[in-house]
Short mmCIF file of C-alpha atoms in Angstrom, two decimals:
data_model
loop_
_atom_site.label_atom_id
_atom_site.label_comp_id
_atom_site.label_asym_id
_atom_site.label_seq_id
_atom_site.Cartn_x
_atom_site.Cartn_y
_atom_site.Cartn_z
CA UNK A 300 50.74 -32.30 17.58
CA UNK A 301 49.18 -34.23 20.99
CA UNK A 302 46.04 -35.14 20.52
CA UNK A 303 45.20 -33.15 23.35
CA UNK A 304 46.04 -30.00 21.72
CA UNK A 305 44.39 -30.96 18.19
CA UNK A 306 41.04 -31.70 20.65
CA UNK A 307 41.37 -27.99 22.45
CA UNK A 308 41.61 -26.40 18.95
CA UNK A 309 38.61 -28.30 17.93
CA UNK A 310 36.82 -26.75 21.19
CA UNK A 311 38.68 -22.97 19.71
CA UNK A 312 37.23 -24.29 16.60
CA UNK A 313 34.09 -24.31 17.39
CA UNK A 314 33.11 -21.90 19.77
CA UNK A 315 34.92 -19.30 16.95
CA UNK A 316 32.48 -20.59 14.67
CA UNK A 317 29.60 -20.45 16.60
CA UNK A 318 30.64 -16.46 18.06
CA UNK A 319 31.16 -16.01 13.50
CA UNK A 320 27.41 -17.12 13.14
CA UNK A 321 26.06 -15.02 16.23
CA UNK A 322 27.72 -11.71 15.46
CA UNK A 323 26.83 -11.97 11.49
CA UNK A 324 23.50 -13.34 12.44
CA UNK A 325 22.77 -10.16 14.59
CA UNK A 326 23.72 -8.26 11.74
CA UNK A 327 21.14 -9.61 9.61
CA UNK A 328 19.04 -9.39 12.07
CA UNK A 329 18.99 -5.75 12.52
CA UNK A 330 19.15 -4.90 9.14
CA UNK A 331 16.03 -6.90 8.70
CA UNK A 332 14.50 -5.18 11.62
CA UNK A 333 15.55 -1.39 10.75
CA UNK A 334 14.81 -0.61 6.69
CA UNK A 335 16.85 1.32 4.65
CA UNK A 336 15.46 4.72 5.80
CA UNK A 337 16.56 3.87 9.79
CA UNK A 338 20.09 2.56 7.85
CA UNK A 339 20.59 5.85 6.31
CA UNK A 340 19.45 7.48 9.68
CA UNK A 341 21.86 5.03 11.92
CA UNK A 342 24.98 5.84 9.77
CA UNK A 343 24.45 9.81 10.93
CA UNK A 344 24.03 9.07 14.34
CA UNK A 345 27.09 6.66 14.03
CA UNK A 346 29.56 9.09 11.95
CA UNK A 347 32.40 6.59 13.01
CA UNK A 348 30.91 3.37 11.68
CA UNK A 349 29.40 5.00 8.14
CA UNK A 350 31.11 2.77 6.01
CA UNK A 351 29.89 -0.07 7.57
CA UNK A 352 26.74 1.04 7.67
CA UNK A 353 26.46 2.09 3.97
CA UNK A 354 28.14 -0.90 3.12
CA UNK A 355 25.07 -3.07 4.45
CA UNK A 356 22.79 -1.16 2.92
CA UNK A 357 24.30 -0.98 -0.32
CA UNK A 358 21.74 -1.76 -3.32
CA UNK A 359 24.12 -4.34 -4.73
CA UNK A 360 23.74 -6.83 -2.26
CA UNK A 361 27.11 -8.16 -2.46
CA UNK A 362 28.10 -7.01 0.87
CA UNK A 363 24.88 -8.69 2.37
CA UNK A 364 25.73 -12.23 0.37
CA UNK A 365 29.26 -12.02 1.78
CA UNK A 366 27.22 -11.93 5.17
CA UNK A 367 25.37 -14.88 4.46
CA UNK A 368 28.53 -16.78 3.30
CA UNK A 369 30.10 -15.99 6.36
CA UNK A 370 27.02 -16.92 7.98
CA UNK A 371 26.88 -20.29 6.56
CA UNK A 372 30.49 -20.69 6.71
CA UNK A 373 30.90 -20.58 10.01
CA UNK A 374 28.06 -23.52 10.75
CA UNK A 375 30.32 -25.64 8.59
CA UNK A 376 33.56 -24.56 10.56
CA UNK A 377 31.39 -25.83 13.50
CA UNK A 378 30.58 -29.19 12.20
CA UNK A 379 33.62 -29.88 10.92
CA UNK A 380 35.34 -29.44 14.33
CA UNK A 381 32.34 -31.21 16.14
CA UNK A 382 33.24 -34.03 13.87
CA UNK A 383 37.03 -34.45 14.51
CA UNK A 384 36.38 -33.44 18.06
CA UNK A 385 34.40 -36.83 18.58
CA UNK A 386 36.36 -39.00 16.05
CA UNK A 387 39.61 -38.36 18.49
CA UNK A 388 37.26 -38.26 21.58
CA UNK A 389 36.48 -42.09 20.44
CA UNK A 390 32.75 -41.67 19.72
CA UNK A 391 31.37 -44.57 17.19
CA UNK A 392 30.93 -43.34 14.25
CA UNK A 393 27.05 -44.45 13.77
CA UNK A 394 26.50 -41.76 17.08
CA UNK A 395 28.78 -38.54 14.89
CA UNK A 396 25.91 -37.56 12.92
CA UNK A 397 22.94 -37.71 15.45
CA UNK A 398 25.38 -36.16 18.59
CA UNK A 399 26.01 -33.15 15.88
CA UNK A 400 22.58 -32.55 14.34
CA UNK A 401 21.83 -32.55 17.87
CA UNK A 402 24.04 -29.90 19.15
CA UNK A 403 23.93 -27.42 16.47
CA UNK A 404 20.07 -27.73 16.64
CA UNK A 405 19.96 -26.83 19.92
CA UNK A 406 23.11 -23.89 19.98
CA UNK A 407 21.60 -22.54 17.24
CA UNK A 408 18.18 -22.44 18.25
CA UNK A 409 19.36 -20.73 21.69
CA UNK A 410 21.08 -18.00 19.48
CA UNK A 411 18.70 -17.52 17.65
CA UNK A 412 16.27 -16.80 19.68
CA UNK A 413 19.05 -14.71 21.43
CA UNK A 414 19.75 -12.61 17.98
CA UNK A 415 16.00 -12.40 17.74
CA UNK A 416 15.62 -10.65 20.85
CA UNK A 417 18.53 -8.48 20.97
CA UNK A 418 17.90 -7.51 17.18
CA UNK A 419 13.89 -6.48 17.77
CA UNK A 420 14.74 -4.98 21.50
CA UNK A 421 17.68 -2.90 20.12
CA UNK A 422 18.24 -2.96 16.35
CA UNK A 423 20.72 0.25 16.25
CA UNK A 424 22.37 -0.48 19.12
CA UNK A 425 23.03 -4.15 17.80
CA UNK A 426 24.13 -3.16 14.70
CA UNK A 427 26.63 -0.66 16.60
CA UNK A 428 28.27 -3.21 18.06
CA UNK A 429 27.95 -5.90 14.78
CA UNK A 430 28.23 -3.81 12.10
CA UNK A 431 32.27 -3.40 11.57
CA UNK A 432 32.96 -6.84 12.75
CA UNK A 433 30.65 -8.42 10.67
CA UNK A 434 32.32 -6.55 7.91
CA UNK A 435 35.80 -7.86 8.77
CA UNK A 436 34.94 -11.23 8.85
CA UNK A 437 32.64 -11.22 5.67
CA UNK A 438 35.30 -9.59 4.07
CA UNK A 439 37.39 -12.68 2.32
CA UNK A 440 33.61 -14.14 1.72
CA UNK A 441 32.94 -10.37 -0.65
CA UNK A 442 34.42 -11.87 -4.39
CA UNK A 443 32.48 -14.94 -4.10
CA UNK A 444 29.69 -12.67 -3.45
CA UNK A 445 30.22 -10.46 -6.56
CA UNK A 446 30.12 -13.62 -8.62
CA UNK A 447 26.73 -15.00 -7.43
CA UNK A 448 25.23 -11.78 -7.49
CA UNK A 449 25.74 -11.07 -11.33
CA UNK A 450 25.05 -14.47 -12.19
CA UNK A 451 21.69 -13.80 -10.34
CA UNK A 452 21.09 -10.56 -11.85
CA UNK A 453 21.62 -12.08 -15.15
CA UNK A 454 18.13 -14.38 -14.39
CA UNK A 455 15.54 -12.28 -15.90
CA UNK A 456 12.98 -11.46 -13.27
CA UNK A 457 9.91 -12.45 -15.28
CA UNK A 458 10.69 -16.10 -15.39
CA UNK A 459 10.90 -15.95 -11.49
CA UNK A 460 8.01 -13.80 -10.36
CA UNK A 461 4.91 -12.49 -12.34
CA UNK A 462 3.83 -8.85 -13.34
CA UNK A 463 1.59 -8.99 -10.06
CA UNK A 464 3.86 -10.83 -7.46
CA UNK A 465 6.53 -7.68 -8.05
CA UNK A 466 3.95 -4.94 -8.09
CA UNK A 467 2.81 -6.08 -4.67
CA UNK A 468 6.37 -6.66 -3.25
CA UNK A 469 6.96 -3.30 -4.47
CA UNK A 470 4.23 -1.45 -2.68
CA UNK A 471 5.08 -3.49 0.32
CA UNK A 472 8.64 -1.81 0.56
CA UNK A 473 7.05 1.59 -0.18
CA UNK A 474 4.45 1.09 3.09
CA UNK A 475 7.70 -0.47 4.81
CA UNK A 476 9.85 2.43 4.31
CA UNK A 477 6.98 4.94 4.61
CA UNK A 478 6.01 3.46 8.58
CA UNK A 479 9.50 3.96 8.84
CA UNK A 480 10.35 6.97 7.94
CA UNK A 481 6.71 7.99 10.38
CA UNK A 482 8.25 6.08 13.36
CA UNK A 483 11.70 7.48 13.04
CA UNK A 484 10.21 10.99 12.74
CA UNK A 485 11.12 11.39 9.31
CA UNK A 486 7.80 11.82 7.82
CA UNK A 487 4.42 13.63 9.77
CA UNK A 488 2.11 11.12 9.62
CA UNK A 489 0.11 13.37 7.16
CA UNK A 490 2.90 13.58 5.01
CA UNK A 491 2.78 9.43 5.16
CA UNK A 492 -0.77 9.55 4.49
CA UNK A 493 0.18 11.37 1.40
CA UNK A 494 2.64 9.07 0.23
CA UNK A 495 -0.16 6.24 0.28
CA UNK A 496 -2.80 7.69 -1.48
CA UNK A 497 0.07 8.36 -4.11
CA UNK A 498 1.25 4.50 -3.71
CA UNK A 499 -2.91 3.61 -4.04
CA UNK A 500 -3.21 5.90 -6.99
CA UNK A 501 -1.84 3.41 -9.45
CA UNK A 502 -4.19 0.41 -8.52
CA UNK A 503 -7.48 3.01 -8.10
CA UNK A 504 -9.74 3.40 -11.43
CA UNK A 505 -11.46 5.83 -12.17
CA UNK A 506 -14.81 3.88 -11.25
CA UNK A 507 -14.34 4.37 -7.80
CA UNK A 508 -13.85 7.61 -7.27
CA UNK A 509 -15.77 9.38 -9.66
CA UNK A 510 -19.07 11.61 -9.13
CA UNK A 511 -21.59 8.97 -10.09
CA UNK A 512 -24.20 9.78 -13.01
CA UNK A 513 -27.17 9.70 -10.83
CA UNK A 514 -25.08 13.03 -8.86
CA UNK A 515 -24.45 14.91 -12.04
CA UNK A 516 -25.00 18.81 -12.31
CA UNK A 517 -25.44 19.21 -16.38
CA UNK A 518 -27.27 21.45 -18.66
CA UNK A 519 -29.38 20.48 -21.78
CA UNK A 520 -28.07 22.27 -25.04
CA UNK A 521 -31.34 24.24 -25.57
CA UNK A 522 -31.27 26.03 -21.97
CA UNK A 523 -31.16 30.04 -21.85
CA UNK A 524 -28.18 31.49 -20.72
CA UNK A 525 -29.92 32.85 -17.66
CA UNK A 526 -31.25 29.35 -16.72
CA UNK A 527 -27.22 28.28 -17.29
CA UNK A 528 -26.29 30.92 -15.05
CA UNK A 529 -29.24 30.42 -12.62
CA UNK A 530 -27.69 26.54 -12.48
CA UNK A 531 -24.13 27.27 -11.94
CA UNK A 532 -24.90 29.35 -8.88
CA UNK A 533 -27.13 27.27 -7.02
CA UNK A 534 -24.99 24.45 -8.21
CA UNK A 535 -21.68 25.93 -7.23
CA UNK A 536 -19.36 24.33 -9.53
CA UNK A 537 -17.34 26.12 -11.97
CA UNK A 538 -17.69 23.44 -15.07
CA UNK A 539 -20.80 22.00 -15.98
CA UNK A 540 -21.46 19.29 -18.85
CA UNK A 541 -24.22 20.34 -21.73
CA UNK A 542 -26.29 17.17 -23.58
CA UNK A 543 -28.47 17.34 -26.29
CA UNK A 544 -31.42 14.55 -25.42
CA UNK A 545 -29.88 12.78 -22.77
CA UNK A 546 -26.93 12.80 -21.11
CA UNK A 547 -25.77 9.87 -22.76
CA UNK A 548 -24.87 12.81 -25.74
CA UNK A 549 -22.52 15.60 -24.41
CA UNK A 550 -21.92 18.34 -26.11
CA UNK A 551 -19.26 19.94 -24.42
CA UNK A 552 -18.41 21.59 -20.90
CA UNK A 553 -19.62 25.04 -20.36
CA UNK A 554 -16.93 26.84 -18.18
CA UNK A 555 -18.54 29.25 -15.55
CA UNK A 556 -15.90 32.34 -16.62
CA UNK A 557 -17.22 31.79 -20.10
CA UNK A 558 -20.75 32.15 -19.45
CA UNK A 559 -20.38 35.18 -17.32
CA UNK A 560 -18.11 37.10 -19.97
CA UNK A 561 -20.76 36.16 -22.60
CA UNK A 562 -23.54 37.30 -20.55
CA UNK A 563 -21.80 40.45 -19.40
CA UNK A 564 -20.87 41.37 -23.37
CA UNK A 565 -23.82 40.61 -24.71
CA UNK A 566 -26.32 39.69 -22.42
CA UNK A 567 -28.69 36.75 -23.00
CA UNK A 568 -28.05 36.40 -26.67
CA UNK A 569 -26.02 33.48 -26.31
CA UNK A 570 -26.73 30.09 -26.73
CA UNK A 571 -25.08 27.31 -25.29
CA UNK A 572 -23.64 25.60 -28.22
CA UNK A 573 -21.67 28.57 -29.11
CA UNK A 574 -20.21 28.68 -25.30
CA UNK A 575 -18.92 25.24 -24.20
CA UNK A 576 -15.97 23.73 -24.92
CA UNK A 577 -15.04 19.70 -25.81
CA UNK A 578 -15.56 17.50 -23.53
CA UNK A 579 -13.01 14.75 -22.72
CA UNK A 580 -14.00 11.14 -22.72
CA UNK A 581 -12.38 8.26 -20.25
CA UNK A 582 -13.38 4.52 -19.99
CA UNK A 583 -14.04 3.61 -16.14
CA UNK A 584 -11.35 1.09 -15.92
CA UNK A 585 -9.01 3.93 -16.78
CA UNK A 586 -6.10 3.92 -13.93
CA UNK A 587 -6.42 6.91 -11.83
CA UNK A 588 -2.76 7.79 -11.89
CA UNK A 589 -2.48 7.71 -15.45
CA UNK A 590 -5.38 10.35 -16.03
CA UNK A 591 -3.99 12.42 -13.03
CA UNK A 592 -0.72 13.17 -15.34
CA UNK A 593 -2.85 13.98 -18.37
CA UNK A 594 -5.53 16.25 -16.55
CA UNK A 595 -2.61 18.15 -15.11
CA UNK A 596 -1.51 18.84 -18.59
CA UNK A 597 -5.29 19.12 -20.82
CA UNK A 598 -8.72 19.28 -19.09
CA UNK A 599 -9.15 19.19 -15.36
CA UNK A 600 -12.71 17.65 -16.25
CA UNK A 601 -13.64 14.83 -18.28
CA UNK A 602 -16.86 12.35 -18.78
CA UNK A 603 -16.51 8.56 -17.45
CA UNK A 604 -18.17 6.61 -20.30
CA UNK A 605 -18.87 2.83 -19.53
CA UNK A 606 -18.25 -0.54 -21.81
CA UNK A 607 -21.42 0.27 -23.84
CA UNK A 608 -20.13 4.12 -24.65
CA UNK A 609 -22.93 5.27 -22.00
CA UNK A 610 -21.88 8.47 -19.39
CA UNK A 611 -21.18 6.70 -16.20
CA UNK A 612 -20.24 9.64 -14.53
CA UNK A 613 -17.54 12.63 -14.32
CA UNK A 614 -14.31 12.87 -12.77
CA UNK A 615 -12.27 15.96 -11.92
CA UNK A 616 -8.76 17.14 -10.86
CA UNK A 617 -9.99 17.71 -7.93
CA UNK A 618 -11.44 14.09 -7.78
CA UNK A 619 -8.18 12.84 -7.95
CA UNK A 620 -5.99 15.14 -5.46
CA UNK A 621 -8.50 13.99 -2.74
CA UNK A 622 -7.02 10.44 -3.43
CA UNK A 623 -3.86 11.54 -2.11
CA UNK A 624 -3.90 15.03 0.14
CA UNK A 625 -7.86 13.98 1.73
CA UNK A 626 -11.27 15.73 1.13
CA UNK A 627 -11.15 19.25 -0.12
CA UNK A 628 -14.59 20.49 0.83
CA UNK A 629 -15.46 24.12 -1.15
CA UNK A 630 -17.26 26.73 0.93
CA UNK A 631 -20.59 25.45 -0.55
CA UNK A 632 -20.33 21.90 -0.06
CA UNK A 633 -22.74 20.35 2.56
CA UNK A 634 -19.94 18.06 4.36
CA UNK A 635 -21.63 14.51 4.59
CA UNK A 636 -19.91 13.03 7.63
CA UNK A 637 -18.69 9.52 9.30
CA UNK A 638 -20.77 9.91 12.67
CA UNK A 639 -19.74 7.32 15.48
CA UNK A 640 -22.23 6.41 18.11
CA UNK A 641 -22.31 3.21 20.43
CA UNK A 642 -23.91 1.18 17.70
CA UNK A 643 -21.26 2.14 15.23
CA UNK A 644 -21.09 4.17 12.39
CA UNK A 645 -23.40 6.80 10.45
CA UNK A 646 -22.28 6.57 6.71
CA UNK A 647 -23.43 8.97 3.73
CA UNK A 648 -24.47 5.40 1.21
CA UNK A 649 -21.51 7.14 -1.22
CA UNK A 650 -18.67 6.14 0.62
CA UNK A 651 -16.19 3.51 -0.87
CA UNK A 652 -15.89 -0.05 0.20
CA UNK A 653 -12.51 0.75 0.50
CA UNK A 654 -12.73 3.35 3.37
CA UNK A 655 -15.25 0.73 5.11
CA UNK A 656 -12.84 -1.93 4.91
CA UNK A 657 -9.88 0.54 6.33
CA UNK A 658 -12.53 1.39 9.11
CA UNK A 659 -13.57 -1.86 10.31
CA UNK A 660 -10.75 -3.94 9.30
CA UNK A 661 -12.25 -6.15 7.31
CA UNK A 662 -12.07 -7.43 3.38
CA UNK A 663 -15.30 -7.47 1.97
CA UNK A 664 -14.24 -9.78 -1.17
CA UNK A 665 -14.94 -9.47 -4.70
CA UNK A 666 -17.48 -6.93 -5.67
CA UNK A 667 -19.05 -5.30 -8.35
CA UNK A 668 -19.87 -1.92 -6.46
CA UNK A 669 -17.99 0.52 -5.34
CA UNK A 670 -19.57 1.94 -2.59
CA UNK A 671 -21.70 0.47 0.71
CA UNK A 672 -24.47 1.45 -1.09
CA UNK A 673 -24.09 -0.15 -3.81
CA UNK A 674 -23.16 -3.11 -1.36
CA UNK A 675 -26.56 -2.78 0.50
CA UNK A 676 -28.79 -2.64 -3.11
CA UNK A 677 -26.97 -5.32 -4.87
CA UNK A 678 -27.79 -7.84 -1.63
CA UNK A 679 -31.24 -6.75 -1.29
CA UNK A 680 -31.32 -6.58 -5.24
CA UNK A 681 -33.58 -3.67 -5.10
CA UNK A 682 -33.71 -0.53 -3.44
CA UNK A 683 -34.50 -0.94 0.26
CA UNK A 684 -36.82 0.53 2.46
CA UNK A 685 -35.76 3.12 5.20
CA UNK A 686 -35.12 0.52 8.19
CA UNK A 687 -33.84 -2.85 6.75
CA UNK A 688 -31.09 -4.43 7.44
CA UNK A 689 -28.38 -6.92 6.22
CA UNK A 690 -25.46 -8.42 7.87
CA UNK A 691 -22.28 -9.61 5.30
CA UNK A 692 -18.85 -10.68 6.61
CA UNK A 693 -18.30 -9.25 10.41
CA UNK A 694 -20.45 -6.39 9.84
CA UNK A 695 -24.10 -5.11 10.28
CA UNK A 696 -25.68 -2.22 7.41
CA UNK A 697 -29.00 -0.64 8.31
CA UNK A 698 -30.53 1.54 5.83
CA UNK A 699 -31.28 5.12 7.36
CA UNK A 700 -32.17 7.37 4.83
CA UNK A 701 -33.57 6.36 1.16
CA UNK A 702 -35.41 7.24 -1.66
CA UNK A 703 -37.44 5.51 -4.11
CA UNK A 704 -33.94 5.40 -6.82
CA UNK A 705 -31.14 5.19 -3.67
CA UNK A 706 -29.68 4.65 -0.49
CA UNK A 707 -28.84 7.52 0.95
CA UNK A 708 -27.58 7.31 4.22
CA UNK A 709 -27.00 3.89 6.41
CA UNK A 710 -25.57 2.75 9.89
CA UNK A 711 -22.73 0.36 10.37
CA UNK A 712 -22.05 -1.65 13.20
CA UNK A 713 -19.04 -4.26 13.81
CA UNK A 714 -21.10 -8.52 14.52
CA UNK A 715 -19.51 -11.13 15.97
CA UNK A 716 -17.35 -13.21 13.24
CA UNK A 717 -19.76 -16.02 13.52
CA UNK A 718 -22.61 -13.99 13.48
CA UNK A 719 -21.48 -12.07 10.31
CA UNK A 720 -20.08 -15.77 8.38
CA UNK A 721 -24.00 -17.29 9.58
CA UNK A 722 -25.82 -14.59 7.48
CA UNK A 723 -23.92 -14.41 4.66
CA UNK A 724 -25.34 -18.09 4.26
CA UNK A 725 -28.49 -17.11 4.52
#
């Protein structure tokens, strides 16, 4: 064959190659960009391309390592032919490897900053266009592909990642597909908000979420059944706990529908110990999703005990729903709301650090409270006055309403980063 000819298929060669490594790299691309919800939701719109579609997103990943092969293939096509091309153009040899690190550098950093664009401007229609060729030509690339992928499977996945590392990743494809699914118009965004607070569920204890000790309605054993029923009704709740001494001993949980059929049988005869029923008993580092499946089933009411065996507070069913539907505020409830004014925000002292940190966007590190109150008292190490102030990582707490046991009530206002990082040191 002239060497003229051999040189022009070298060219052919290598602009193939590089046309290979942009259409599969596109691909990728807007795979990458769209999730497997918009996948599922492309291969509808695109009834003619379905297979290819389903192909890509196919949970055995062959057809997606085929990809890469092809991928990488094709850049060693290119420098193959790059190298021939300047062996017969009469290049020294000592100038081959620079001249070609040098022009695949800069082609493929043009493409792919061209794939980049196309794929985040337009991922469906990119993968319109990509999908079935990039199918075709990973195709030979597919039984290679099988191979790796089982020998990769057979790695077990603890001695690559920890407990923790695929936890995290885990969540992080639930919150990918859920802002997908919202942004596609799959999900109403207070369906997504539903699908996080089930997500959250599994890393919330019941610690932070339960009705505090200090907020407890309960009864002691010895009370008359009208004071019981006096209590309920001014309390409003439907399940109250009963102690003998201190609350530290329950009895039991006195069920509203059994004091009133007591009382309406036989009047105030009753006592208490006769009327209420075991109590169930969780540890505070119990995982919040894990009681939520055995409330459903048992009690919808149990008592939070603490390392020492000490009542740390109570948690409900209802305690629990809120985690994932919102607040569910009974007709007697006295709604404590977030209040915004130009300075920032009016807080009741119970709400979490969590909801603080969604508000402001901030992390407020490792803790040993739960709530901005019990930020604002473990700083101050006391109780504060009514009035005082501190400012902790990018944001400003002022105390606005307190009592001689508790912060109720405080105002929060966004500082200036270095403002926020200089008191913290002080």
């Amino acid at each position: 064959m002239p060497g003229f000819a051999i040189q022009f298929l070298d060219v052919a060669l290598l602009l193939y190659a590089f046309l290979v490594n942009f259409v599969v790299s596109t691909t990728l691309a807007a795979v990458t960009a769209l999730n497997p919800v918009a996948l599922r939701g492309l291969s509808k719109d695109l009834p003619v391309r379905v297979g290819d579609v389903e192909q890509l997103d196919s949970e055995a990943a062959s057809q997606r390592l085929s990809l890469i092969f092809a991928q990488k293939g094709s850049l060693l096509l290119a420098v193959g032919a790059a190298f021939d091309l300047l062996h017969r153009l009469g290049v020294p040899l000592a100038f081959h490897v620079v001249l070609i690190i040098a022009f695949v550098l800069i082609v493929v950093l043009i493409q792919g900053l061209l794939v980049r664009w196309l794929a985040i401007r337009d991922p469906r229609g990119s993968l319109a266009w990509s999908a079935g060729i990039s199918r075709f030509i990973s195709t030979p690339f597919i039984p290679i592909a099988v191979v790796v992928g089982r020998v990769l499977q057979a790695v077990p996945e603890d001695s690559v990642i920890s407990e923790e590392e695929r936890e995290e990743r885990e969540d992080n494809e639930v919150e990918a597909l859920i802002e997908v699914g919202e942004r596609e118009g799959l999900l109403e965004e207070e369906e997504g908000e539903m699908m996080r607070g089930i997500v959250d569920l599994d890393e919330t204890v019941v610690r932070e979420i339960m009705t505090p000790r200090a907020d407890i309605v309960a009864l002691p054993v010895e009370s008359t059944v009208a004071e019981a029923r006096r209590t309920v009704i001014e309390a409003g709740h439907s399940r109250l706990p009963v102690y003998r001494g201190s609350i530290d001993h329950i009895m039991g949980i006195l069920y509203a529908r059994d004091l009133f059929r007591a009382w309406e049988k036989n009047g105030d005869s009753w006592t208490l110990e006769n009327l209420v029923r075991r109590a169930a008993f969780v540890p505070e580092t119990a995982s919040a999703a894990v009681l939520l499946s055995g409330m459903r089933q048992k009690r919808p009411i149990a008592m939070v005990i603490d390392e020492y065996g000490g009542v740390a507070g109570l948690i409900t069913l209802e305690d629990l729903l809120e985690e994932i539907v919102g607040e569910i505020h009974d007709e007697h409830e006295t709604v404590e709301e977030l209040i915004r004014s130009e300075d920032g925000w009016s807080v009741p002292a119970a709400t979490s650090i969590q909801d603080v940190e969604k508000l402001f966007e901030i992390d407020l590190g490792p803790r040993g409270f739960d709530t901005i109150g019990g930020l604002v008292v473990s700083t101050f190490g006391r109780v504060p006055l009514v009035g005082e102030e501190i400012t902790t990582r990018g944001i400003s707490v002022r105390v606005l309403a307190a009592d001689s046991r508790r912060v109720r009530r405080v105002q929060i206002r966004p500082m200036g980063t270095d403002e926020g990082a200089s008191s913290d040191d002080d």
